[in-house]
Coordinates of C-alpha atoms and ligand atoms in Angstrom, one line a residue:
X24 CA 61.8 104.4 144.8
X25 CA 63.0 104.9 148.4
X26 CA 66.0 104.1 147.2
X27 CA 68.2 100.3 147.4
X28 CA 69.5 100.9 151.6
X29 CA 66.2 100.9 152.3
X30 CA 65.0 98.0 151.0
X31 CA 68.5 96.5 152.5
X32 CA 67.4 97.6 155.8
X33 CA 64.0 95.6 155.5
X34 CA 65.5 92.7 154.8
X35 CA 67.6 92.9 158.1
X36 CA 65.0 92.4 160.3
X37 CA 64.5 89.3 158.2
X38 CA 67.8 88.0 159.0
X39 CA 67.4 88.7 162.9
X40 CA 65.0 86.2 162.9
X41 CA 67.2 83.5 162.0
X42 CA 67.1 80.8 164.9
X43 CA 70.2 80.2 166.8
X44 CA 72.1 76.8 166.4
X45 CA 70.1 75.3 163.4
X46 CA 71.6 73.7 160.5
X47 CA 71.7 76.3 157.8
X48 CA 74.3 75.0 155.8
X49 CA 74.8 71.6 154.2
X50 CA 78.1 70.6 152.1
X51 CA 77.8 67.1 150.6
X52 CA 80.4 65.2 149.2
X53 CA 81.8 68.2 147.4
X54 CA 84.2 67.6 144.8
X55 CA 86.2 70.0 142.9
X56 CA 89.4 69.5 140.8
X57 CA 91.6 71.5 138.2
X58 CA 94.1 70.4 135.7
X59 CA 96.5 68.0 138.1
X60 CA 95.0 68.8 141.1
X61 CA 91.8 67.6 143.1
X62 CA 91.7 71.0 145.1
X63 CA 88.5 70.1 147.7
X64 CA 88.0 66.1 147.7
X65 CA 84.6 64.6 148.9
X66 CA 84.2 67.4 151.4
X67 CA 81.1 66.9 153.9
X68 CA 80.1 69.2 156.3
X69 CA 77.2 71.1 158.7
X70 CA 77.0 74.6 159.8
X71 CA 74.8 75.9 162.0
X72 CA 73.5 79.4 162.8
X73 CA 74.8 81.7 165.0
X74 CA 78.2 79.7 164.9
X75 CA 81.5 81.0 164.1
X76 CA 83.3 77.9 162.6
X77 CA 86.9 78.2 161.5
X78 CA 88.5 76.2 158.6
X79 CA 91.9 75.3 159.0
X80 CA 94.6 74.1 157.1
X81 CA 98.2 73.9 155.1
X82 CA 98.7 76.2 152.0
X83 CA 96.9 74.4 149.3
X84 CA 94.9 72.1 151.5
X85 CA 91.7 73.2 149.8
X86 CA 90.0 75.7 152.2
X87 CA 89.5 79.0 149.6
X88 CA 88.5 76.2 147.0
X89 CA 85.6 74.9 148.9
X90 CA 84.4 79.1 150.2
X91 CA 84.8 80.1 146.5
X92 CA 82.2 76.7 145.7
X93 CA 79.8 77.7 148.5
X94 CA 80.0 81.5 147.3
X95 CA 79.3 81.1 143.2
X96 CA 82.9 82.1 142.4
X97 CA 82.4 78.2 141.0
X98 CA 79.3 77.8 139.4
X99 CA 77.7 74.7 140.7
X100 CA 78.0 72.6 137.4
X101 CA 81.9 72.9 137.5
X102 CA 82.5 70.6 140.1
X103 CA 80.8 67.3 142.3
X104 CA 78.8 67.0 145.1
X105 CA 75.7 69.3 146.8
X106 CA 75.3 72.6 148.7
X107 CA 71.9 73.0 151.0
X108 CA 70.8 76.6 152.2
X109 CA 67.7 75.9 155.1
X110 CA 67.3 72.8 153.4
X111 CA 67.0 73.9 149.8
X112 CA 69.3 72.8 147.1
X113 CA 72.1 75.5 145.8
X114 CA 72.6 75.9 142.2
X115 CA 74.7 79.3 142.2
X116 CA 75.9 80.6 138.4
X117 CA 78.1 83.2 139.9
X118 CA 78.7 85.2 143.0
X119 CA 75.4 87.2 142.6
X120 CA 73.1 84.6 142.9
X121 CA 74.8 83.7 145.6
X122 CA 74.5 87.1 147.7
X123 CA 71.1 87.3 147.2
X124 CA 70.8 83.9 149.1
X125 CA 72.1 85.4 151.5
X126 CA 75.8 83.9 151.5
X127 CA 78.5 86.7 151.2
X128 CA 82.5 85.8 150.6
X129 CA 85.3 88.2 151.7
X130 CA 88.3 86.7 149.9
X131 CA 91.7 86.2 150.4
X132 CA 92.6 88.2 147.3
X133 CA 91.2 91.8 148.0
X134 CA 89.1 92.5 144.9
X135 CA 88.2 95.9 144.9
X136 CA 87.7 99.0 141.9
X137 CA 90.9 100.8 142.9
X138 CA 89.9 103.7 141.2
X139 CA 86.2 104.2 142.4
X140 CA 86.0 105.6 145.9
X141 CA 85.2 104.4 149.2
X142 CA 81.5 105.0 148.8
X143 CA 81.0 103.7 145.5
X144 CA 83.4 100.4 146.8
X145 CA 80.7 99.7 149.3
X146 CA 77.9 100.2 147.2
X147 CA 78.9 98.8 143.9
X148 CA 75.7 97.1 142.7
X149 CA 73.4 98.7 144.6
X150 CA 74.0 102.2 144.3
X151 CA 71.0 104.2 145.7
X152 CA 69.2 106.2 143.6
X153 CA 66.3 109.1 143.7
X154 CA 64.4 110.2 140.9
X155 CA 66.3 108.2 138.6
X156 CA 70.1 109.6 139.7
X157 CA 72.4 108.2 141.6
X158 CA 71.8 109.9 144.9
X159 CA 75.5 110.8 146.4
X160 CA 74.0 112.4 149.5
X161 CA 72.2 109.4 151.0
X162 CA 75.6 107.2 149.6
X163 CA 78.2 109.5 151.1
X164 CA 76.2 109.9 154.3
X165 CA 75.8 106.1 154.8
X166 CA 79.2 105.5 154.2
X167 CA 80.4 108.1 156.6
X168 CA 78.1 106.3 159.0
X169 CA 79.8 102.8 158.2
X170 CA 83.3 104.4 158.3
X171 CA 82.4 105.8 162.0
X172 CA 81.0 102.0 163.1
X173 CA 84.3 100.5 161.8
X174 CA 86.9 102.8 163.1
X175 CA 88.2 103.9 159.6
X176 CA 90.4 107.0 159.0
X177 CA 89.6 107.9 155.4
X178 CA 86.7 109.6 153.9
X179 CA 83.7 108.5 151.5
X180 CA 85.0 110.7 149.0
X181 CA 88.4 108.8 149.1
X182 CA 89.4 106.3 146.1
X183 CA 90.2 103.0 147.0
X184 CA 94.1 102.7 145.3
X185 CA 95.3 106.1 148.5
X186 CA 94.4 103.7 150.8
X187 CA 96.5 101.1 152.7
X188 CA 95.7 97.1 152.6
X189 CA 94.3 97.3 156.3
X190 CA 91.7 99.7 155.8
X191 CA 90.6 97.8 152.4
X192 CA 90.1 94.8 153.6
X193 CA 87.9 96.1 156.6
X194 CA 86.0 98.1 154.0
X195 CA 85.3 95.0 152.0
X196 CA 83.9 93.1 155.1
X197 CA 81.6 96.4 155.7
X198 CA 80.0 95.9 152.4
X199 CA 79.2 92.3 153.2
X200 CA 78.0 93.1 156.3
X201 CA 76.0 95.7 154.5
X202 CA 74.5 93.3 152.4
X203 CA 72.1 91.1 154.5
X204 CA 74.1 88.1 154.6
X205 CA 73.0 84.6 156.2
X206 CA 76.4 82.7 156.0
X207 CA 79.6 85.1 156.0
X208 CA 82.5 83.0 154.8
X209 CA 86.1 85.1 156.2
X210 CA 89.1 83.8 154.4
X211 CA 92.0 85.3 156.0
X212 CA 90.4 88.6 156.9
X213 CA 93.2 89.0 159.9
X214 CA 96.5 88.6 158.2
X215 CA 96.6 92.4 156.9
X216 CA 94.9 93.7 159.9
X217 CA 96.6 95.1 163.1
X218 CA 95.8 94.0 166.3
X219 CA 93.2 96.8 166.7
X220 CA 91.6 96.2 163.7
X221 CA 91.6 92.8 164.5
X222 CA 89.4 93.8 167.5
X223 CA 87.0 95.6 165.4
X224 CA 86.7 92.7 162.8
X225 CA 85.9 90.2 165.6
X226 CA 83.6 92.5 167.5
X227 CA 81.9 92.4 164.3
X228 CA 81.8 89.0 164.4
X229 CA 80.7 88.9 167.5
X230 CA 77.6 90.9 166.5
X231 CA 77.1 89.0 163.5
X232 CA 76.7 85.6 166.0
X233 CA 74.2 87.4 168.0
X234 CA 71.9 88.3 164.7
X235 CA 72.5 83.9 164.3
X236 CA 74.2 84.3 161.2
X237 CA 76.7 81.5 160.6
X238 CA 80.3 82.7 160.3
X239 CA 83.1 80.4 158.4
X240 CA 86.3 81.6 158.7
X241 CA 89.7 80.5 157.7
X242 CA 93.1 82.1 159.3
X243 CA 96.2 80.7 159.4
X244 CA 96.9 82.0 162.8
X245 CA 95.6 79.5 165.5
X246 CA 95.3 81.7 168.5
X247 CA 93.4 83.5 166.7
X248 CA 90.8 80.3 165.7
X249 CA 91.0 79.4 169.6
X250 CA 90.0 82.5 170.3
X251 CA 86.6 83.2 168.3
X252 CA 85.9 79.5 167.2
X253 CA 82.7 77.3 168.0
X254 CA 83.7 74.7 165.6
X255 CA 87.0 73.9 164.3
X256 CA 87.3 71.9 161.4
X257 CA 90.7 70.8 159.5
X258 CA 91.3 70.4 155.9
X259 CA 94.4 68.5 154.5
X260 CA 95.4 67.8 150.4
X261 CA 91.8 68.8 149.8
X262 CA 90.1 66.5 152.8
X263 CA 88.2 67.2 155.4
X264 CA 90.1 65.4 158.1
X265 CA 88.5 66.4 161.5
X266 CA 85.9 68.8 162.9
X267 CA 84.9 69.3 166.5
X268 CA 84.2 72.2 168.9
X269 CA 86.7 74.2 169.7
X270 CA 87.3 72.4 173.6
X271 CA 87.8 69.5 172.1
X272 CA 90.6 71.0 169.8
X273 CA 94.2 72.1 171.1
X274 CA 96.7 73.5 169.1
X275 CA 98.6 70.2 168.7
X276 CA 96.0 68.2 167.9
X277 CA 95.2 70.7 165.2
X278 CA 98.6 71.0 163.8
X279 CA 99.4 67.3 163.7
X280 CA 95.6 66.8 161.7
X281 CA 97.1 69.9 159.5
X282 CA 100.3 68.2 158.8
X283 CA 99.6 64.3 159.4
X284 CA 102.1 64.2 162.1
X285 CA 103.1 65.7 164.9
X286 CA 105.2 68.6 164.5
X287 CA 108.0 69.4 167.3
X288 CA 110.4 72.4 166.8
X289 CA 109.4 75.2 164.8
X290 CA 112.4 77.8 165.3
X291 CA 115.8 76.4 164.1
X292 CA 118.4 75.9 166.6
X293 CA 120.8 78.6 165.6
X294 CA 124.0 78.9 166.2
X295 CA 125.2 81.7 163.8
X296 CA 128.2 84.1 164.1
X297 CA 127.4 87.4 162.2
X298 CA 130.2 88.5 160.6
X299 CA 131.2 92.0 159.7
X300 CA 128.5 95.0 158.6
X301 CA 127.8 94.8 155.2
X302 CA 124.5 97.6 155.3
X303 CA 124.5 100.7 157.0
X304 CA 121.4 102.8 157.2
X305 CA 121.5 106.3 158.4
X306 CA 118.9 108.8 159.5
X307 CA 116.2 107.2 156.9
X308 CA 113.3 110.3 157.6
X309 CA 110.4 110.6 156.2
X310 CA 107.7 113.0 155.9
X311 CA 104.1 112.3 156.9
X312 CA 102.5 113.4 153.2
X313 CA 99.0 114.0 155.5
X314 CA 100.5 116.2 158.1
X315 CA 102.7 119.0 158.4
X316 CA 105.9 118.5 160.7
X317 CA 105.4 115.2 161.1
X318 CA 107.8 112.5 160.0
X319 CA 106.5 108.9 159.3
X320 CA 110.4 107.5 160.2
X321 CA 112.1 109.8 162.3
X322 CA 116.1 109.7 161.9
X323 CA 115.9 105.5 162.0
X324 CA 119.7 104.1 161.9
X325 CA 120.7 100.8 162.5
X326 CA 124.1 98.1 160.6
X327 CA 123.1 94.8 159.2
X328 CA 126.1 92.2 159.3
X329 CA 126.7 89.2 157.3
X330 CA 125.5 86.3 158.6
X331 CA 122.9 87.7 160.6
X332 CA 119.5 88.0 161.0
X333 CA 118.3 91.5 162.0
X334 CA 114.3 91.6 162.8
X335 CA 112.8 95.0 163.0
X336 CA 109.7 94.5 165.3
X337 CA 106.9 97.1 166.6
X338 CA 103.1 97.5 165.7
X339 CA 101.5 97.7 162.5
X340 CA 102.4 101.3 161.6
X341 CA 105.6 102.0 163.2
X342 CA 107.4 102.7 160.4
X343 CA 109.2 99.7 159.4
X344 CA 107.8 98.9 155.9
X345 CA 108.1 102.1 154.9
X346 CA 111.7 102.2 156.1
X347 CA 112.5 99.4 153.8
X348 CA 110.8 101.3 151.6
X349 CA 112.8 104.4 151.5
X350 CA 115.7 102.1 151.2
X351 CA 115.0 100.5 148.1
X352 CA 114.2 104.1 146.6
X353 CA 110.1 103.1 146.4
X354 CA 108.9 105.3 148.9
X355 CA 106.2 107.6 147.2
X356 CA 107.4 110.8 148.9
X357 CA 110.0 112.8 150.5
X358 CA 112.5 110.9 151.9
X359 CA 116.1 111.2 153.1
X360 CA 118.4 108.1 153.3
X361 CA 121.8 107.3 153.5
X362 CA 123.0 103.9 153.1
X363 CA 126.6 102.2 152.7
X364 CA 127.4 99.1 151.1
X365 CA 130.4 97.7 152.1
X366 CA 131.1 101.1 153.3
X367 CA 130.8 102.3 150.2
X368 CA 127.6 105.1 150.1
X369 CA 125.2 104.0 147.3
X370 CA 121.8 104.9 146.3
X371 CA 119.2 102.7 145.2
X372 CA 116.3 104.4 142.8
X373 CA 114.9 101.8 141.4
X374 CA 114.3 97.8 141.7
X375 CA 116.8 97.3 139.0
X376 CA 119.4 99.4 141.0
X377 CA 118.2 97.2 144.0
X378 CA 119.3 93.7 142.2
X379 CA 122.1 95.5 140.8
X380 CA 123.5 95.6 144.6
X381 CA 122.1 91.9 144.9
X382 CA 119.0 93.0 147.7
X383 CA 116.1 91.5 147.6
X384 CA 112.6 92.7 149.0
X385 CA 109.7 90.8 150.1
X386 CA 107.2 93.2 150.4
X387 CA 104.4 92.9 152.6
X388 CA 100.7 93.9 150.1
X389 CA 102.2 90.9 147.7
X390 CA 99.4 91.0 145.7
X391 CA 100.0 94.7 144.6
X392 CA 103.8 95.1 144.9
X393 CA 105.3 90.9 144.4
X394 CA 104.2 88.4 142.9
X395 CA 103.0 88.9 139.2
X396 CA 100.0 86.6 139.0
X397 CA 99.4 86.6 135.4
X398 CA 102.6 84.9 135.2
X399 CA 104.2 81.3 135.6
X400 CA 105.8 79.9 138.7
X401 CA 108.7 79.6 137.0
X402 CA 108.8 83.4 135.7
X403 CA 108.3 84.4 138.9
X404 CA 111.4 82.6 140.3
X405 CA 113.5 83.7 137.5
X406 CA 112.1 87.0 137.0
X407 CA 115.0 88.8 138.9
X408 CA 118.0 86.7 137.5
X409 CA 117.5 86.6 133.4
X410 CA 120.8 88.2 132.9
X411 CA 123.0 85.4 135.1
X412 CA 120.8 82.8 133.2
X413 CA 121.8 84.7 129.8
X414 CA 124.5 85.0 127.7
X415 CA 124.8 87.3 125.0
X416 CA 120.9 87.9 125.7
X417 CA 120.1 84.6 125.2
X418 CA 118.7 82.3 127.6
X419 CA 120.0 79.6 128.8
X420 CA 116.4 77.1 129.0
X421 CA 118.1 74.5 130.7
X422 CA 120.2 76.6 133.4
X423 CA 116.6 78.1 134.0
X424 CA 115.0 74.8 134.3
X425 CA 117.4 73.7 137.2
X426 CA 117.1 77.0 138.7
X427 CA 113.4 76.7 138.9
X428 CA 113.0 73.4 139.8
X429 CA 116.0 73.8 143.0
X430 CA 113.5 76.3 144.5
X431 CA 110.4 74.3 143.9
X432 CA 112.1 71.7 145.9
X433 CA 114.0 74.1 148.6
X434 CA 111.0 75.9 149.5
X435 CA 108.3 72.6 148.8
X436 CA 106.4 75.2 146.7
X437 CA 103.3 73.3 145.9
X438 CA 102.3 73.2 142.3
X439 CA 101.3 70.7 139.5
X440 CA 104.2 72.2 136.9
X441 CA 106.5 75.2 136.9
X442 CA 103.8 76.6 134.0
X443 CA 100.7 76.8 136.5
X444 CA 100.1 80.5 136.7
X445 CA 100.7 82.0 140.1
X446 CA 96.9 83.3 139.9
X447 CA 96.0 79.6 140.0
X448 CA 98.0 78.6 143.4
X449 CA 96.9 78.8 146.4
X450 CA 97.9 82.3 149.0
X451 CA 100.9 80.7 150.6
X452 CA 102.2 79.2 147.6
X453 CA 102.5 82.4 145.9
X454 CA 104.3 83.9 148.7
X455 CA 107.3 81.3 149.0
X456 CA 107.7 82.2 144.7
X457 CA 108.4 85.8 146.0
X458 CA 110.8 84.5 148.7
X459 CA 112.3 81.8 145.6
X460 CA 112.9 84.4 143.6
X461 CA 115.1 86.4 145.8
X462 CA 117.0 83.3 146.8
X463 CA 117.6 82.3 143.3
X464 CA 119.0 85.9 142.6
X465 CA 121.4 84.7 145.2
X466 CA 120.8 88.0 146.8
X467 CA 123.5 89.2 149.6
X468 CA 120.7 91.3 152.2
X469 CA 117.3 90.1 152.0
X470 CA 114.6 92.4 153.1
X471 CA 111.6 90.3 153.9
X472 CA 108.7 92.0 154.9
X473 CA 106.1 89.8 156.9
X474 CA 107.0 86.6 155.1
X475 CA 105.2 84.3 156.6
X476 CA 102.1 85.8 156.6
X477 CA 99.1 83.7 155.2
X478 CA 101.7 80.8 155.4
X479 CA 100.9 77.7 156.9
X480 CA 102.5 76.0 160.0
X481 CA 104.7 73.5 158.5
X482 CA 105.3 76.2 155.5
X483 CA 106.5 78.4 158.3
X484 CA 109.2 76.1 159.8
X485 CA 110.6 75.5 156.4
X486 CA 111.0 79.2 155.8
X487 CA 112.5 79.8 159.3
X488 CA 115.4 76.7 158.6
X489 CA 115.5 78.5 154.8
X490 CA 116.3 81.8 156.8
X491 CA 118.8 80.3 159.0
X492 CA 120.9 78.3 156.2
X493 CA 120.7 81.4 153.8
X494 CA 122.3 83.2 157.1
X495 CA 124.7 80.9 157.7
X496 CA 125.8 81.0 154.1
X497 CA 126.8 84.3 154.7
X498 CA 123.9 86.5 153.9
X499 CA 122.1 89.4 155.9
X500 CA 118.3 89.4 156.5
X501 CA 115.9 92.0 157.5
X502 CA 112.9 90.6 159.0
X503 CA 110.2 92.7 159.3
X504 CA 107.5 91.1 161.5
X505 CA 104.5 92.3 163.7
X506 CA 104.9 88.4 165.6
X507 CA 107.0 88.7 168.4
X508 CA 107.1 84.9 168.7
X509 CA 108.9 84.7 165.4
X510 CA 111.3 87.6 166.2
X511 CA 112.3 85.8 169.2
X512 CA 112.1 82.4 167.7
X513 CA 115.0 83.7 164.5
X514 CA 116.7 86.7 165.5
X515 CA 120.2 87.9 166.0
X516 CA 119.1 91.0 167.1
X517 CA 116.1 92.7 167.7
X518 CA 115.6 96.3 166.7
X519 CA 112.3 97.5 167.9
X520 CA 110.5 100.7 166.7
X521 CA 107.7 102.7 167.8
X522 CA 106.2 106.0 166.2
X523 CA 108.7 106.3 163.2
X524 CA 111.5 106.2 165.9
X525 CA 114.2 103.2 167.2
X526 CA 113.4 102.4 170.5
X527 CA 116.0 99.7 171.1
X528 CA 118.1 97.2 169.7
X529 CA 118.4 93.8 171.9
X530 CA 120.2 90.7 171.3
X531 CA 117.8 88.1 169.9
X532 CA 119.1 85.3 172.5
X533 CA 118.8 87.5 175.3
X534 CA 115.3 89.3 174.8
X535 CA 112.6 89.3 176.8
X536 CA 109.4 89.3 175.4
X537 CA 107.5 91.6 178.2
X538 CA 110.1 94.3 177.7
X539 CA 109.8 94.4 173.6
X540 CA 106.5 94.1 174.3
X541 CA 106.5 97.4 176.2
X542 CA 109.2 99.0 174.1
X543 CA 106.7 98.7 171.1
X544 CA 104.0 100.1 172.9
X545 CA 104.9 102.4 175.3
X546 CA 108.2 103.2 174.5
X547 CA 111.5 103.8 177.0
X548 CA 111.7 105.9 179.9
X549 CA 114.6 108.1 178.0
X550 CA 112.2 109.0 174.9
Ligands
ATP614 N1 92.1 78.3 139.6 C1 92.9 77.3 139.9 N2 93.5 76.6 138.9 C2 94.3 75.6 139.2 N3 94.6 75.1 140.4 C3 94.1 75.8 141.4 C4 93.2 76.9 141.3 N4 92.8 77.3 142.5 C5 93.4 76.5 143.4 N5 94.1 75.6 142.8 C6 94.9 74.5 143.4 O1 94.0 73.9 144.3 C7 94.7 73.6 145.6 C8 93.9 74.2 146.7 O2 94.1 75.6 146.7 P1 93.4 76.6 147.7 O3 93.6 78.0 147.2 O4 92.0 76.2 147.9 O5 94.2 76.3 149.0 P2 94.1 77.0 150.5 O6 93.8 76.0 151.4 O7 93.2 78.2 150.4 O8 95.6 77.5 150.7 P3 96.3 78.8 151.4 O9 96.3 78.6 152.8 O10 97.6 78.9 150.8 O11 95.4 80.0 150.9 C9 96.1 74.1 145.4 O12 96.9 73.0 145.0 C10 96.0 75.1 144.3 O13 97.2 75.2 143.6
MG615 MG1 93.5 80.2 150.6

């Protein structure tokens, strides 16, 4: 046997001759509901080839429903309605049957064998073999190859749980370009991604319109749609509620389908008066584990007041999760850190020490480090304050209840009961638990690492209002964000970083975007 990338490669040339701008794909009055919810509601729709069309919608509106439907997550007897490939009715069992169709899912959820390498990652199923082995040479070398085309820095050789959530996801939309796929369907490949990844994921998808192949994508981040979209179509409480081509779409009209109305100010009006410090942070430094004499955070310093929100901006990799990371002790390396509370020095090792001091932490690669999915809404809100809801180690069930149910309802966290696992909720939802459980540990400093990433528009504004309130009550947030609109819309101050190092620190009312801008990229003329 020549071996499995060889018959792979045969196929492509099969795929290049799909024709551009034919209907490939046909949804028809799909239907799919769980336990209290109808998730995708009599959902119609056309794709064509060589079209990149963008699903867009609130948390929970439906749009990873319907791709997991049209990908054989769902197997087609487990919910209404039909699916059409080139005119042939779809009966998918499971994701498998799918693929070899030809239609190829990267999901929102990263699912990936953390302990298998790079190489095996991309080959899973199809490992290729020669006389009956496994043959690592023709794997390793391919790999190396698909590394080079996507920019990656690792190696073949490289397991999957050393690697960061950027370079993960852009390995799992290498392997489905590997396979020979037909329809790709995208569901929030961007929101981990930096902006020059983000150039090599839509160059990709640029090459993948010019081979026809149909592209559905769903991001949250409408410049982003604007930008690579044919089609735009927008799905509320599990409806299809509009679809047209992108010139006949503008941002408002999009948001106002999205939300049923139109939507005016995002950013709170603040006016907030930061009181006095309650964090310092001296000289955190850190250690590149990779590379001799050189330091990941370089001697980063900066107060946090009460009352205030402090954003720390720069570019995906400037050091600023792991920052917060050597604060709360959970940096896996050496790290030096000084910190005062109240101007007293402490030391945080642990997350217990962490809620000990009353901060909470956000972090940004939820799915591995927040939100435990296995468990309820409820125990995720709660999770951090069991002993203020106990006494004598007993719990108090109704004190929990009310505690649960106020953050449901402060954060309009979408779900059928406080029971539904957080597994079972939609990307968005699960975030704002992360965010409710901080705020019902009544946390002091919050340290919210992208937060409103994956969260929808409407979703967003809530949070920012949530943000302001929590800072008017007195509290000190650290907002870590890679949006500059957003750390301009929210922030007291504005402490940007570049290359491990502070560059600046700006009032938030008086910034001006070309000039963070530059700080975060170029630096200032004194470095
Ligand atoms: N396995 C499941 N069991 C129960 N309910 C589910 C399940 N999957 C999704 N839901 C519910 O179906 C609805 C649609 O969820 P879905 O994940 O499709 O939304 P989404 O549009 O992708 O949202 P987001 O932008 O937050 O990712 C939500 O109310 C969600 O809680
Ligand atoms: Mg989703």
């Amino acid at each position: 046997m020549a071996g499995c990338i060889y018959a792979a490669r045969h196929e492509k040339r099969e795929v290049d001759k799909l024709e551009k701008n034919k209907t490939i794909l046909v949804l028809k009055n799909l239907t799919k509901e769980f336990p209290g919810v109808r998730a995708v509601s009599d959902a119609s729709l056309e794709i064509k080839t060589g079209e990149v069309h963008s699903i867009v919608g609130g948390n929970g509106a439906g749009k990873s429903t319907l791709m997991k439907m049209l990908a054989g997550v769902y197997a087609y007897d487990t919910f209404a309605g039909t699916i059409e490939l080139n005119g042939e009715k779809c009966e998918f069992k499971n994701i498998l049957e799918a693929q070899k169709k030809g239609i190829a899912m990267i999901p929102q959820d990263l699912n990936m064998m953390e302990e298998l390498s790079v190489a095996e990652n991309l080959f899973l199923d199809k490992y290729p073999v020669k006389h009956g082995m496994v043959d690592y040479r023709t794997m390793y070398s391919e790999t190396q190859r698909i590394i080079d085309e996507f920019g990656l820095h690792v190696s073949p050789q490289t397991k999957v749980k050393e690697i960061g959530i950027a370079q993960k996801q852009l390995i799992v939309i290498a392997r489905a370009m590997y396979n020979d796929v037909k329809v790709l369907l995208l569901d929030e490949p961007t929101a981990t991604l930096s902006d020059k990844e983000c150039k090599i994921l839509f160059q990709k998808v640029d090459e993948m319109k010019k081979k026809n192949i149909a592209c559905i994508y769903i991001s949250h981040r409408l410049e982003e749609v604007k930008e690579i979209s044919d089609v735009i179509t927008v799905m509320r409480d599990g409806e299809i509620v509009g679809t047209a081509p992108n010139v006949d779409m503008d941002e408002k009209r999009i948001v106002s389908l999205m939300v049923g109305r139109d939507v005016d100010e995002v950013y709170p009006e603040h006016d907030r008066t930061p009181e006095e410090v309650i964090l310092s942070i001296k000289n955190v430094t850190i250690k590149d584990p990779r590379t001799e004499n050189k330091l990941v955070v370089d001697h980063v310093s900066f107060d946090v007041r009460k009352g205030e929100i402090l954003s720390l901006y720069g570019l995906v990799g400037a050091g600023r999760s792991e920052t917060a990371l050597a604060m709360l002790g959970a940096y896996n390396g050496a790290v030096t850190c000084e910190m005062e509370l109240k101007g007293k020095p402490i030391r945080i090792l642990s997350p217990s020490d962490a809620v000990k001091y009353k901060i909470g932490y956000l972090p940004e690669d939820r799915k591995r480090q927040g939100v435990v999915d296995i468990a309820s809404v409820g125990h995720n809100i709660t999770m951090s304050s069991l002993s203020e809801l106990s006494r004598y180690s007993v719990l108090n069930h109704e004190k929990e209840r009310e505690m649960i149910q106020d953050v449901i309802q402060r954060l309009a966290i979408k779900t059928p009961t406080p029971e539904t696992l957080v597994r079972n909720m939609s990307g968005g939802n699960a975030q704002k638990c992360v965010l409710g459980r901080w705020i019902a540990a009544n946390s002091e400093i919050l340290i919210l690492d992208e937060a409103t990433q994956g969260i929808d528009v409407e979703a967003k504004t809530q949070i920012y209002h949530i943000m302001d309130e929590l800072a008017k009550s007195g509290k000190a947030i650290i907002f870590i964000s890679s949006d500059l609109s957003e750390v301009m819309g929210i922030s007291d101050r504005i402490l940007t970083m570049r290359h491990g190092k502070v560059v600046n620190i700006t009032d938030g009312k008086r910034a001006q975007r070309n000039k963070i801008l530059w700080e975060a990229t170029v630096g200032n003329k004194e470095e």
